[in-house]
PDB file of C-alpha atoms and ligand atoms in Angstrom:
ATOM      1  CA  UNK A   1       0.000   0.000   0.000  1.00 54.00           C
ATOM      2  CA  UNK A   2       1.356   3.447  -0.865  1.00 65.00           C
ATOM      3  CA  UNK A   3       2.029   5.938   1.922  1.00 67.00           C
ATOM      4  CA  UNK A   4      -0.648   8.185   0.453  1.00 70.00           C
ATOM      5  CA  UNK A   5      -3.339   5.491   0.611  1.00 66.00           C
ATOM      6  CA  UNK A   6      -4.773   6.331   4.079  1.00 66.00           C
ATOM      7  CA  UNK A   7      -4.955  10.003   3.129  1.00 69.00           C
ATOM      8  CA  UNK A   8      -6.645   9.230  -0.189  1.00 69.00           C
ATOM      9  CA  UNK A   9      -9.135   6.870   1.493  1.00 62.00           C
ATOM     10  CA  UNK A  10      -9.920   9.582   3.991  1.00 66.00           C
ATOM     11  CA  UNK A  11     -10.415  12.244   1.331  1.00 68.00           C
ATOM     12  CA  UNK A  12     -12.706   9.932  -0.621  1.00 64.00           C
ATOM     13  CA  UNK A  13     -14.736   9.332   2.506  1.00 60.00           C
ATOM     14  CA  UNK A  14     -15.164  13.073   2.971  1.00 60.00           C
ATOM     15  CA  UNK A  15     -16.128  13.464  -0.669  1.00 60.00           C
ATOM     16  CA  UNK A  16     -18.740  10.727  -0.366  1.00 54.00           C
ATOM     17  CA  UNK A  17     -20.075  12.588   2.658  1.00 57.00           C
ATOM     18  CA  UNK A  18     -20.600  15.688   0.495  1.00 53.00           C
ATOM     19  CA  UNK A  19     -17.479  17.653   1.470  1.00 57.00           C
ATOM     20  CA  UNK A  20     -16.002  19.514  -1.483  1.00 51.00           C
ATOM     21  CA  UNK A  21     -13.085  21.398   0.091  1.00 53.00           C
ATOM     22  CA  UNK A  22     -10.484  20.586   2.716  1.00 62.00           C
ATOM     23  CA  UNK A  23      -7.423  22.488   3.886  1.00 59.00           C
ATOM     24  CA  UNK A  24      -4.288  20.357   3.543  1.00 69.00           C
ATOM     25  CA  UNK A  25      -0.886  21.333   4.782  1.00 65.00           C
ATOM     26  CA  UNK A  26       2.111  21.447   2.459  1.00 62.00           C
ATOM     27  CA  UNK A  27       3.307  18.022   3.531  1.00 66.00           C
ATOM     28  CA  UNK A  28       0.012  16.328   2.733  1.00 70.00           C
ATOM     29  CA  UNK A  29      -0.097  18.108  -0.623  1.00 66.00           C
ATOM     30  CA  UNK A  30       3.394  16.906  -1.449  1.00 68.00           C
ATOM     31  CA  UNK A  31       2.405  13.356  -0.541  1.00 69.00           C
ATOM     32  CA  UNK A  32      -0.486  13.528  -3.010  1.00 72.00           C
ATOM     33  CA  UNK A  33       1.809  15.032  -5.656  1.00 65.00           C
ATOM     34  CA  UNK A  34       4.349  12.239  -5.239  1.00 68.00           C
ATOM     35  CA  UNK A  35       1.548   9.697  -5.574  1.00 67.00           C
ATOM     36  CA  UNK A  36       0.511  11.375  -8.842  1.00 61.00           C
ATOM     37  CA  UNK A  37       4.100  11.330 -10.070  1.00 56.00           C
ATOM     38  CA  UNK A  38       4.334   7.638  -9.280  1.00 63.00           C
ATOM     39  CA  UNK A  39       1.069   6.942 -11.118  1.00 57.00           C
ATOM     40  CA  UNK A  40       2.395   8.741 -14.167  1.00 46.00           C
ATOM     41  CA  UNK A  41       5.317   6.364 -14.185  1.00 44.00           C
ATOM     42  CA  UNK A  42       7.903   8.942 -13.250  1.00 41.00           C
ATOM     43  CA  UNK A  43      10.316   8.159 -10.493  1.00 35.00           C
ATOM     44  CA  UNK A  44       9.160   9.717  -7.258  1.00 34.00           C
ATOM     45  CA  UNK A  45      11.425  10.233  -4.246  1.00 33.00           C
ATOM     46  CA  UNK A  46      11.268   7.310  -1.824  1.00 30.00           C
ATOM     47  CA  UNK A  47       9.024   7.832   1.167  1.00 31.00           C
ATOM     48  CA  UNK A  48      10.507   6.507   4.416  1.00 32.00           C
ATOM     49  CA  UNK A  49       9.192   3.081   5.356  1.00 28.00           C
ATOM     50  CA  UNK A  50       7.787   4.239   8.635  1.00 36.00           C
ATOM     51  CA  UNK A  51       6.117   7.572   8.097  1.00 40.00           C
ATOM     52  CA  UNK A  52       5.333   9.441  11.279  1.00 46.00           C
ATOM     53  CA  UNK A  53       2.132  10.317   9.514  1.00 39.00           C
ATOM     54  CA  UNK A  54       1.435  13.554  11.289  1.00 35.00           C
ATOM     55  CA  UNK A  55       0.638  17.091  10.489  1.00 32.00           C
ATOM     56  CA  UNK A  56       1.205  19.607  13.240  1.00 32.00           C
ATOM     57  CA  UNK A  57      -1.617  21.286  15.125  1.00 32.00           C
ATOM     58  CA  UNK A  58      -0.686  24.633  13.696  1.00 31.00           C
ATOM     59  CA  UNK A  59       2.070  25.940  11.519  1.00 29.00           C
ATOM     60  CA  UNK A  60       5.165  26.473  13.590  1.00 30.00           C
ATOM     61  CA  UNK A  61       3.907  24.393  16.530  1.00 32.00           C
ATOM     62  CA  UNK A  62       6.174  21.543  15.565  1.00 33.00           C
ATOM     63  CA  UNK A  63       9.632  22.233  16.882  1.00 31.00           C
ATOM     64  CA  UNK A  64      12.525  20.386  18.376  1.00 32.00           C
ATOM     65  CA  UNK A  65      14.754  17.462  17.825  1.00 33.00           C
ATOM     66  CA  UNK A  66      12.405  15.228  15.906  1.00 36.00           C
ATOM     67  CA  UNK A  67      11.338  17.688  13.261  1.00 34.00           C
ATOM     68  CA  UNK A  68      13.433  16.064  10.562  1.00 38.00           C
ATOM     69  CA  UNK A  69      11.800  12.670  11.105  1.00 42.00           C
ATOM     70  CA  UNK A  70       8.294  13.955  10.390  1.00 45.00           C
ATOM     71  CA  UNK A  71       7.384  13.170   6.805  1.00 46.00           C
ATOM     72  CA  UNK A  72       3.833  13.853   5.683  1.00 51.00           C
ATOM     73  CA  UNK A  73       0.707  11.864   5.259  1.00 62.00           C
ATOM     74  CA  UNK A  74      -2.299  12.817   7.384  1.00 69.00           C
ATOM     75  CA  UNK A  75      -4.477  15.919   7.488  1.00 71.00           C
ATOM     76  CA  UNK A  76      -4.026  18.422  10.271  1.00 76.00           C
ATOM     77  CA  UNK A  77      -6.118  18.209  13.432  1.00 92.00           C
ATOM     78  CA  UNK A  78      -7.424  21.630  14.416  1.00 93.00           C
ATOM     79  CA  UNK A  79      -8.864  22.072  17.898  1.00 96.00           C
ATOM     80  CA  UNK A  80     -11.759  24.499  18.335  1.00 96.00           C
ATOM     81  CA  UNK A  81     -12.624  26.321  21.570  1.00 97.00           C
ATOM     82  CA  UNK A  82     -10.712  28.687  23.801  1.00 97.00           C
ATOM     83  CA  UNK A  83      -9.947  26.873  27.073  1.00 98.00           C
ATOM     84  CA  UNK A  84      -7.834  23.723  27.232  1.00 98.00           C
ATOM     85  CA  UNK A  85     -10.916  21.736  28.255  1.00 98.00           C
ATOM     86  CA  UNK A  86     -12.893  23.030  25.255  1.00 98.00           C
ATOM     87  CA  UNK A  87     -10.038  22.295  22.885  1.00 98.00           C
ATOM     88  CA  UNK A  88      -9.722  18.745  24.196  1.00 98.00           C
ATOM     89  CA  UNK A  89     -13.473  18.276  23.809  1.00 98.00           C
ATOM     90  CA  UNK A  90     -13.170  19.426  20.225  1.00 97.00           C
ATOM     91  CA  UNK A  91     -10.427  16.867  19.613  1.00 98.00           C
ATOM     92  CA  UNK A  92     -12.539  14.157  21.226  1.00 97.00           C
ATOM     93  CA  UNK A  93     -15.402  14.836  18.819  1.00 97.00           C
ATOM     94  CA  UNK A  94     -13.072  14.730  15.806  1.00 96.00           C
ATOM     95  CA  UNK A  95     -11.391  11.537  17.004  1.00 97.00           C
ATOM     96  CA  UNK A  96     -14.759   9.722  16.978  1.00 97.00           C
ATOM     97  CA  UNK A  97     -14.837   9.759  13.197  1.00 93.00           C
ATOM     98  CA  UNK A  98     -11.166   9.984  12.384  1.00 95.00           C
ATOM     99  CA  UNK A  99     -10.988   8.586   8.867  1.00 94.00           C
ATOM    100  CA  UNK A 100      -7.298   7.591   8.840  1.00 95.00           C
ATOM    101  CA  UNK A 101      -7.884   5.335  11.861  1.00 96.00           C
ATOM    102  CA  UNK A 102     -11.265   4.020  10.785  1.00 96.00           C
ATOM    103  CA  UNK A 103     -10.139   3.337   7.220  1.00 95.00           C
ATOM    104  CA  UNK A 104      -7.477   0.912   8.431  1.00 96.00           C
ATOM    105  CA  UNK A 105     -10.301  -1.513   9.212  1.00 97.00           C
ATOM    106  CA  UNK A 106      -8.288  -3.097  12.027  1.00 97.00           C
ATOM    107  CA  UNK A 107      -9.574  -1.087  14.974  1.00 98.00           C
ATOM    108  CA  UNK A 108     -12.822  -1.516  16.847  1.00 98.00           C
ATOM    109  CA  UNK A 109     -15.773   0.840  16.765  1.00 97.00           C
ATOM    110  CA  UNK A 110     -15.684   2.586  20.146  1.00 97.00           C
ATOM    111  CA  UNK A 111     -13.299   5.503  20.509  1.00 98.00           C
ATOM    112  CA  UNK A 112     -11.670   5.940  23.924  1.00 98.00           C
ATOM    113  CA  UNK A 113     -10.117   9.357  24.251  1.00 98.00           C
ATOM    114  CA  UNK A 114      -8.283  10.544  27.362  1.00 98.00           C
ATOM    115  CA  UNK A 115      -9.070  11.517  30.918  1.00 98.00           C
ATOM    116  CA  UNK A 116      -7.812  13.933  33.511  1.00 98.00           C
ATOM    117  CA  UNK A 117      -6.680  17.465  34.111  1.00 98.00           C
ATOM    118  CA  UNK A 118      -6.516  19.544  30.890  1.00 98.00           C
ATOM    119  CA  UNK A 119      -3.735  21.602  32.494  1.00 98.00           C
ATOM    120  CA  UNK A 120      -1.785  18.816  34.118  1.00 98.00           C
ATOM    121  CA  UNK A 121       1.959  19.033  34.731  1.00 98.00           C
ATOM    122  CA  UNK A 122       2.226  15.292  34.178  1.00 98.00           C
ATOM    123  CA  UNK A 123       0.857  13.391  31.194  1.00 98.00           C
ATOM    124  CA  UNK A 124       0.873   9.604  30.902  1.00 98.00           C
ATOM    125  CA  UNK A 125       0.657   7.871  27.540  1.00 98.00           C
ATOM    126  CA  UNK A 126      -0.354   4.194  27.357  1.00 98.00           C
ATOM    127  CA  UNK A 127      -0.747   1.985  24.315  1.00 98.00           C
ATOM    128  CA  UNK A 128      -4.445   1.396  23.568  1.00 98.00           C
ATOM    129  CA  UNK A 129      -7.725   0.724  25.332  1.00 98.00           C
ATOM    130  CA  UNK A 130      -8.449  -2.855  26.305  1.00 97.00           C
ATOM    131  CA  UNK A 131     -11.708  -4.637  27.030  1.00 97.00           C
ATOM    132  CA  UNK A 132     -12.575  -2.746  30.206  1.00 97.00           C
ATOM    133  CA  UNK A 133     -11.487   0.634  28.835  1.00 98.00           C
ATOM    134  CA  UNK A 134     -13.605   0.139  25.745  1.00 98.00           C
ATOM    135  CA  UNK A 135     -16.602  -0.856  27.865  1.00 98.00           C
ATOM    136  CA  UNK A 136     -16.263   2.214  30.093  1.00 98.00           C
ATOM    137  CA  UNK A 137     -14.836   4.546  27.436  1.00 98.00           C
ATOM    138  CA  UNK A 138     -11.999   5.608  29.709  1.00 98.00           C
ATOM    139  CA  UNK A 139      -8.265   4.826  29.592  1.00 98.00           C
ATOM    140  CA  UNK A 140      -6.690   2.670  32.267  1.00 98.00           C
ATOM    141  CA  UNK A 141      -9.720   1.496  34.209  1.00 98.00           C
ATOM    142  CA  UNK A 142      -9.048  -2.256  34.084  1.00 96.00           C
ATOM    143  CA  UNK A 143      -6.511  -4.228  36.114  1.00 96.00           C
ATOM    144  CA  UNK A 144      -3.556  -2.330  34.662  1.00 96.00           C
ATOM    145  CA  UNK A 145      -5.401   0.878  35.522  1.00 97.00           C
ATOM    146  CA  UNK A 146      -5.783  -0.207  39.139  1.00 97.00           C
ATOM    147  CA  UNK A 147      -2.048  -0.853  39.293  1.00 96.00           C
ATOM    148  CA  UNK A 148      -1.439   2.558  37.742  1.00 98.00           C
ATOM    149  CA  UNK A 149      -3.704   4.209  40.329  1.00 97.00           C
ATOM    150  CA  UNK A 150      -1.631   2.574  43.092  1.00 96.00           C
ATOM    151  CA  UNK A 151       1.576   3.944  41.589  1.00 97.00           C
ATOM    152  CA  UNK A 152       0.038   7.406  41.242  1.00 98.00           C
ATOM    153  CA  UNK A 153      -1.238   7.318  44.827  1.00 98.00           C
ATOM    154  CA  UNK A 154       2.256   6.389  46.037  1.00 97.00           C
ATOM    155  CA  UNK A 155       3.554   9.402  44.110  1.00 98.00           C
ATOM    156  CA  UNK A 156       0.950  11.576  45.863  1.00 98.00           C
ATOM    157  CA  UNK A 157      -1.272  12.084  42.800  1.00 98.00           C
ATOM    158  CA  UNK A 158      -4.987  11.554  42.411  1.00 96.00           C
ATOM    159  CA  UNK A 159      -5.976  10.369  38.953  1.00 96.00           C
ATOM    160  CA  UNK A 160      -7.843  13.630  38.336  1.00 97.00           C
ATOM    161  CA  UNK A 161      -4.693  15.694  38.814  1.00 98.00           C
ATOM    162  CA  UNK A 162      -2.843  14.303  35.841  1.00 98.00           C
ATOM    163  CA  UNK A 163      -3.703  13.688  32.190  1.00 98.00           C
ATOM    164  CA  UNK A 164      -3.947  10.081  30.969  1.00 98.00           C
ATOM    165  CA  UNK A 165      -4.061   9.208  27.295  1.00 98.00           C
ATOM    166  CA  UNK A 166      -3.283   6.389  24.894  1.00 98.00           C
ATOM    167  CA  UNK A 167      -1.202   6.444  21.734  1.00 98.00           C
ATOM    168  CA  UNK A 168      -4.034   4.561  19.968  1.00 98.00           C
ATOM    169  CA  UNK A 169      -7.590   5.713  20.606  1.00 98.00           C
ATOM    170  CA  UNK A 170      -9.390   2.512  19.610  1.00 98.00           C
ATOM    171  CA  UNK A 171      -9.132  -1.041  20.883  1.00 98.00           C
ATOM    172  CA  UNK A 172      -7.206  -3.064  18.299  1.00 98.00           C
ATOM    173  CA  UNK A 173      -9.488  -5.732  16.824  1.00 97.00           C
ATOM    174  CA  UNK A 174      -8.889  -9.456  16.921  1.00 96.00           C
ATOM    175  CA  UNK A 175     -10.690 -12.392  15.356  1.00 95.00           C
ATOM    176  CA  UNK A 176     -13.147 -13.985  17.796  1.00 91.00           C
ATOM    177  CA  UNK A 177     -12.430 -11.230  20.283  1.00 93.00           C
ATOM    178  CA  UNK A 178     -13.867 -11.513  23.760  1.00 94.00           C
ATOM    179  CA  UNK A 179     -11.873  -9.974  26.586  1.00 95.00           C
ATOM    180  CA  UNK A 180      -8.518 -10.518  24.888  1.00 95.00           C
ATOM    181  CA  UNK A 181      -6.491  -7.539  23.710  1.00 95.00           C
ATOM    182  CA  UNK A 182      -3.597  -6.928  21.381  1.00 96.00           C
ATOM    183  CA  UNK A 183      -1.014  -4.201  20.995  1.00 96.00           C
ATOM    184  CA  UNK A 184      -1.624  -1.560  18.348  1.00 97.00           C
ATOM    185  CA  UNK A 185       0.479  -1.789  15.192  1.00 97.00           C
ATOM    186  CA  UNK A 186       2.761   1.093  14.081  1.00 95.00           C
ATOM    187  CA  UNK A 187       0.144   2.006  11.412  1.00 95.00           C
ATOM    188  CA  UNK A 188      -2.622   2.118  14.025  1.00 97.00           C
ATOM    189  CA  UNK A 189      -0.510   4.292  16.295  1.00 96.00           C
ATOM    190  CA  UNK A 190       0.498   6.577  13.431  1.00 95.00           C
ATOM    191  CA  UNK A 191      -3.133   7.045  12.464  1.00 96.00           C
ATOM    192  CA  UNK A 192      -3.931   8.353  15.964  1.00 97.00           C
ATOM    193  CA  UNK A 193      -0.708  10.263  16.568  1.00 96.00           C
ATOM    194  CA  UNK A 194      -2.051  13.613  15.298  1.00 96.00           C
ATOM    195  CA  UNK A 195      -4.429  13.539  18.276  1.00 97.00           C
ATOM    196  CA  UNK A 196      -1.765  12.701  20.837  1.00 97.00           C
ATOM    197  CA  UNK A 197       0.385  15.457  19.390  1.00 96.00           C
ATOM    198  CA  UNK A 198      -2.511  17.912  19.555  1.00 97.00           C
ATOM    199  CA  UNK A 199      -3.349  16.841  23.120  1.00 98.00           C
ATOM    200  CA  UNK A 200       0.246  17.467  24.169  1.00 97.00           C
ATOM    201  CA  UNK A 201       0.112  20.869  22.475  1.00 96.00           C
ATOM    202  CA  UNK A 202      -3.012  21.796  24.438  1.00 98.00           C
ATOM    203  CA  UNK A 203      -2.186  20.347  27.865  1.00 98.00           C
ATOM    204  CA  UNK A 204       1.478  21.377  27.632  1.00 98.00           C
ATOM    205  CA  UNK A 205       2.587  19.064  30.417  1.00 98.00           C
ATOM    206  CA  UNK A 206       5.954  19.675  32.032  1.00 98.00           C
ATOM    207  CA  UNK A 207       6.802  16.066  31.299  1.00 98.00           C
ATOM    208  CA  UNK A 208       5.366  12.879  29.815  1.00 98.00           C
ATOM    209  CA  UNK A 209       5.700   9.263  30.912  1.00 98.00           C
ATOM    210  CA  UNK A 210       5.395   6.659  28.167  1.00 98.00           C
ATOM    211  CA  UNK A 211       3.985   3.512  29.747  1.00 98.00           C
ATOM    212  CA  UNK A 212       5.582   0.516  28.087  1.00 97.00           C
ATOM    213  CA  UNK A 213       7.586  -0.140  24.972  1.00 96.00           C
ATOM    214  CA  UNK A 214       4.667   0.167  22.556  1.00 97.00           C
ATOM    215  CA  UNK A 215       3.720   3.655  23.723  1.00 97.00           C
ATOM    216  CA  UNK A 216       7.392   4.656  23.637  1.00 97.00           C
ATOM    217  CA  UNK A 217       7.712   3.311  20.114  1.00 96.00           C
ATOM    218  CA  UNK A 218       4.619   5.191  18.966  1.00 95.00           C
ATOM    219  CA  UNK A 219       5.667   8.429  20.604  1.00 96.00           C
ATOM    220  CA  UNK A 220       9.414   8.400  20.116  1.00 95.00           C
ATOM    221  CA  UNK A 221       9.671   6.350  16.949  1.00 85.00           C
ATOM    222  CA  UNK A 222      12.107   3.830  18.371  1.00 80.00           C
ATOM    223  CA  UNK A 223      11.643   0.452  16.841  1.00 79.00           C
ATOM    224  CA  UNK A 224      11.894  -2.737  18.862  1.00 83.00           C
ATOM    225  CA  UNK A 225      14.029  -1.138  21.519  1.00 91.00           C
ATOM    226  CA  UNK A 226      13.482  -2.814  24.886  1.00 95.00           C
ATOM    227  CA  UNK A 227      12.111  -0.673  27.700  1.00 96.00           C
ATOM    228  CA  UNK A 228      15.185  -1.624  29.706  1.00 96.00           C
ATOM    229  CA  UNK A 229      17.290   0.413  27.287  1.00 96.00           C
ATOM    230  CA  UNK A 230      14.907   3.346  27.012  1.00 97.00           C
ATOM    231  CA  UNK A 231      14.307   3.888  30.716  1.00 97.00           C
ATOM    232  CA  UNK A 232      16.714   5.594  33.075  1.00 96.00           C
ATOM    233  CA  UNK A 233      17.181   8.785  31.070  1.00 97.00           C
ATOM    234  CA  UNK A 234      15.167  11.566  29.487  1.00 97.00           C
ATOM    235  CA  UNK A 235      13.947  11.613  25.908  1.00 97.00           C
ATOM    236  CA  UNK A 236      12.091  14.398  24.160  1.00 97.00           C
ATOM    237  CA  UNK A 237       8.897  14.809  22.175  1.00 96.00           C
ATOM    238  CA  UNK A 238       8.850  18.219  20.515  1.00 91.00           C
ATOM    239  CA  UNK A 239      10.604  19.878  23.383  1.00 94.00           C
ATOM    240  CA  UNK A 240       8.699  18.065  26.146  1.00 97.00           C
ATOM    241  CA  UNK A 241      10.814  15.734  28.309  1.00 98.00           C
ATOM    242  CA  UNK A 242       9.672  12.100  28.154  1.00 98.00           C
ATOM    243  CA  UNK A 243      10.487   9.294  30.563  1.00 98.00           C
ATOM    244  CA  UNK A 244       9.892   5.684  29.524  1.00 98.00           C
ATOM    245  CA  UNK A 245       8.952   3.021  32.051  1.00 98.00           C
ATOM    246  CA  UNK A 246       7.413  -0.445  32.102  1.00 97.00           C
ATOM    247  CA  UNK A 247       3.698  -0.791  31.432  1.00 97.00           C
ATOM    248  CA  UNK A 248       1.684  -1.340  34.633  1.00 96.00           C
ATOM    249  CA  UNK A 249       0.376  -4.652  33.235  1.00 95.00           C
ATOM    250  CA  UNK A 250       3.975  -5.900  33.224  1.00 95.00           C
ATOM    251  CA  UNK A 251       3.954  -5.485  36.988  1.00 93.00           C
ATOM    252  CA  UNK A 252       0.761  -7.523  37.259  1.00 92.00           C
ATOM    253  CA  UNK A 253       2.387 -10.701  36.022  1.00 82.00           C
ATOM    254  CA  UNK A 254       2.826 -13.079  38.898  1.00 64.00           C
ATOM    255  CA  UNK A 255       6.482 -13.487  38.170  1.00 64.00           C
ATOM    256  CA  UNK A 256       7.140  -9.772  37.981  1.00 68.00           C
ATOM    257  CA  UNK A 257       9.905  -9.486  40.539  1.00 84.00           C
ATOM    258  CA  UNK A 258      10.296  -6.736  43.120  1.00 91.00           C
ATOM    259  CA  UNK A 259      13.306  -5.595  41.100  1.00 91.00           C
ATOM    260  CA  UNK A 260      10.996  -4.607  38.206  1.00 93.00           C
ATOM    261  CA  UNK A 261       8.639  -2.728  40.534  1.00 94.00           C
ATOM    262  CA  UNK A 262      11.626  -0.941  41.966  1.00 95.00           C
ATOM    263  CA  UNK A 263      12.668   0.153  38.470  1.00 96.00           C
ATOM    264  CA  UNK A 264       9.237   1.655  37.792  1.00 97.00           C
ATOM    265  CA  UNK A 265       9.353   3.365  41.161  1.00 97.00           C
ATOM    266  CA  UNK A 266      12.826   4.772  40.425  1.00 97.00           C
ATOM    267  CA  UNK A 267      11.457   6.161  37.143  1.00 98.00           C
ATOM    268  CA  UNK A 268       8.573   7.783  38.999  1.00 98.00           C
ATOM    269  CA  UNK A 269      10.915   9.277  41.601  1.00 98.00           C
ATOM    270  CA  UNK A 270      12.864  10.852  38.724  1.00 98.00           C
ATOM    271  CA  UNK A 271       9.595  12.311  37.466  1.00 98.00           C
ATOM    272  CA  UNK A 272       8.770  13.746  40.908  1.00 98.00           C
ATOM    273  CA  UNK A 273      12.257  15.236  41.117  1.00 98.00           C
ATOM    274  CA  UNK A 274      11.871  16.751  37.680  1.00 98.00           C
ATOM    275  CA  UNK A 275       8.531  18.263  38.681  1.00 98.00           C
ATOM    276  CA  UNK A 276      10.207  19.612  41.834  1.00 98.00           C
ATOM    277  CA  UNK A 277       7.715  17.826  44.054  1.00 98.00           C
ATOM    278  CA  UNK A 278       9.196  17.090  47.494  1.00 98.00           C
ATOM    279  CA  UNK A 279       9.860  13.385  48.047  1.00 98.00           C
ATOM    280  CA  UNK A 280       9.350  12.042  51.574  1.00 97.00           C
ATOM    281  CA  UNK A 281      11.701   9.622  53.334  1.00 96.00           C
ATOM    282  CA  UNK A 282       8.938   7.053  53.136  1.00 96.00           C
ATOM    283  CA  UNK A 283       8.675   7.466  49.369  1.00 97.00           C
ATOM    284  CA  UNK A 284      12.442   7.248  48.936  1.00 96.00           C
ATOM    285  CA  UNK A 285      12.634   4.133  51.031  1.00 93.00           C
ATOM    286  CA  UNK A 286       9.692   2.282  49.508  1.00 90.00           C
ATOM    287  CA  UNK A 287      11.756  -0.596  48.292  1.00 85.00           C
ATOM    288  CA  UNK A 288      14.464  -0.468  50.933  1.00 78.00           C
ATOM    289  CA  UNK A 289      15.038  -3.947  52.282  1.00 69.00           C
ATOM    290  CA  UNK A 290      12.678  -5.594  49.792  1.00 71.00           C
TER     291      UNK A 290
HETATM  292  N1  URA B   1      -3.370  -0.466  28.704  1.00 57.94           N
HETATM  293  C1  URA B   1      -3.099   0.687  28.065  1.00 57.94           C
HETATM  294  O1  URA B   1      -1.999   0.859  27.557  1.00 57.94           O
HETATM  295  N2  URA B   1      -4.025   1.620  28.012  1.00 57.94           N
HETATM  296  C2  URA B   1      -5.209   1.480  28.588  1.00 57.94           C
HETATM  297  O2  URA B   1      -6.009   2.401  28.522  1.00 57.94           O
HETATM  298  C3  URA B   1      -5.479   0.277  29.241  1.00 57.94           C
HETATM  299  C4  URA B   1      -4.545  -0.683  29.293  1.00 57.94           C
END
């Protein structure tokens, strides 16, 4: 499938729905032009295998170290409203019928957006809703969510104080699906990334925690890098510091040793330090002697 295919499918959908005009950014236009060139049999420049597939929220909003790895393919997401809460609501409405995600045909019907404080200092990004999240239309409300709530409580945060999102806004579909879940693919994450990017632009958290390797891959574009090698230092998403840690569900496995819990806790202590939130002796010593 060509890199322009999701965009073309989306535009056709809009056309079928009666829309005659759409504003495309330069990158999307160039993607369509290169598709035309290819159709005419002329050599077109190669498009990187793994397109980030994003257009920025507004011209000039996309800055920082990863700019050069942002080739085109999806239309821009524009948030309406004036307050952060209104803008996020506007994104939520648009995400419901987001053509590039829906046209993949591999995601389920219900859209699960994000939850929490629209002006949070801390933003968490997970991978995708699972069975329970889809049922309740809220991220991290199943078993992994309960584990996450425990971690947040130990940090001194209530769930409502921070902003919790997923890199993929729909539960990835499986054949004969009941309560079983799967990870989102890079294409599924790319299709939803314009929303995550826009959410970050609106909330403007002081830092982000990517929960698990899949979320880190979707956000930071690392491929198949183990969490063990991504954690322990700061990364960056368009100027916002990002910490990577293990997914809470990893800690739920019976054989998940105390050493793994300690690593997650160390990551969270680094986040508290970064946010300049005082850390008590009790918090520091959580895993002492365990
Ligand atoms: N796992 C995730 O990554 N996100 C959720 O919302 C639930 C489970």
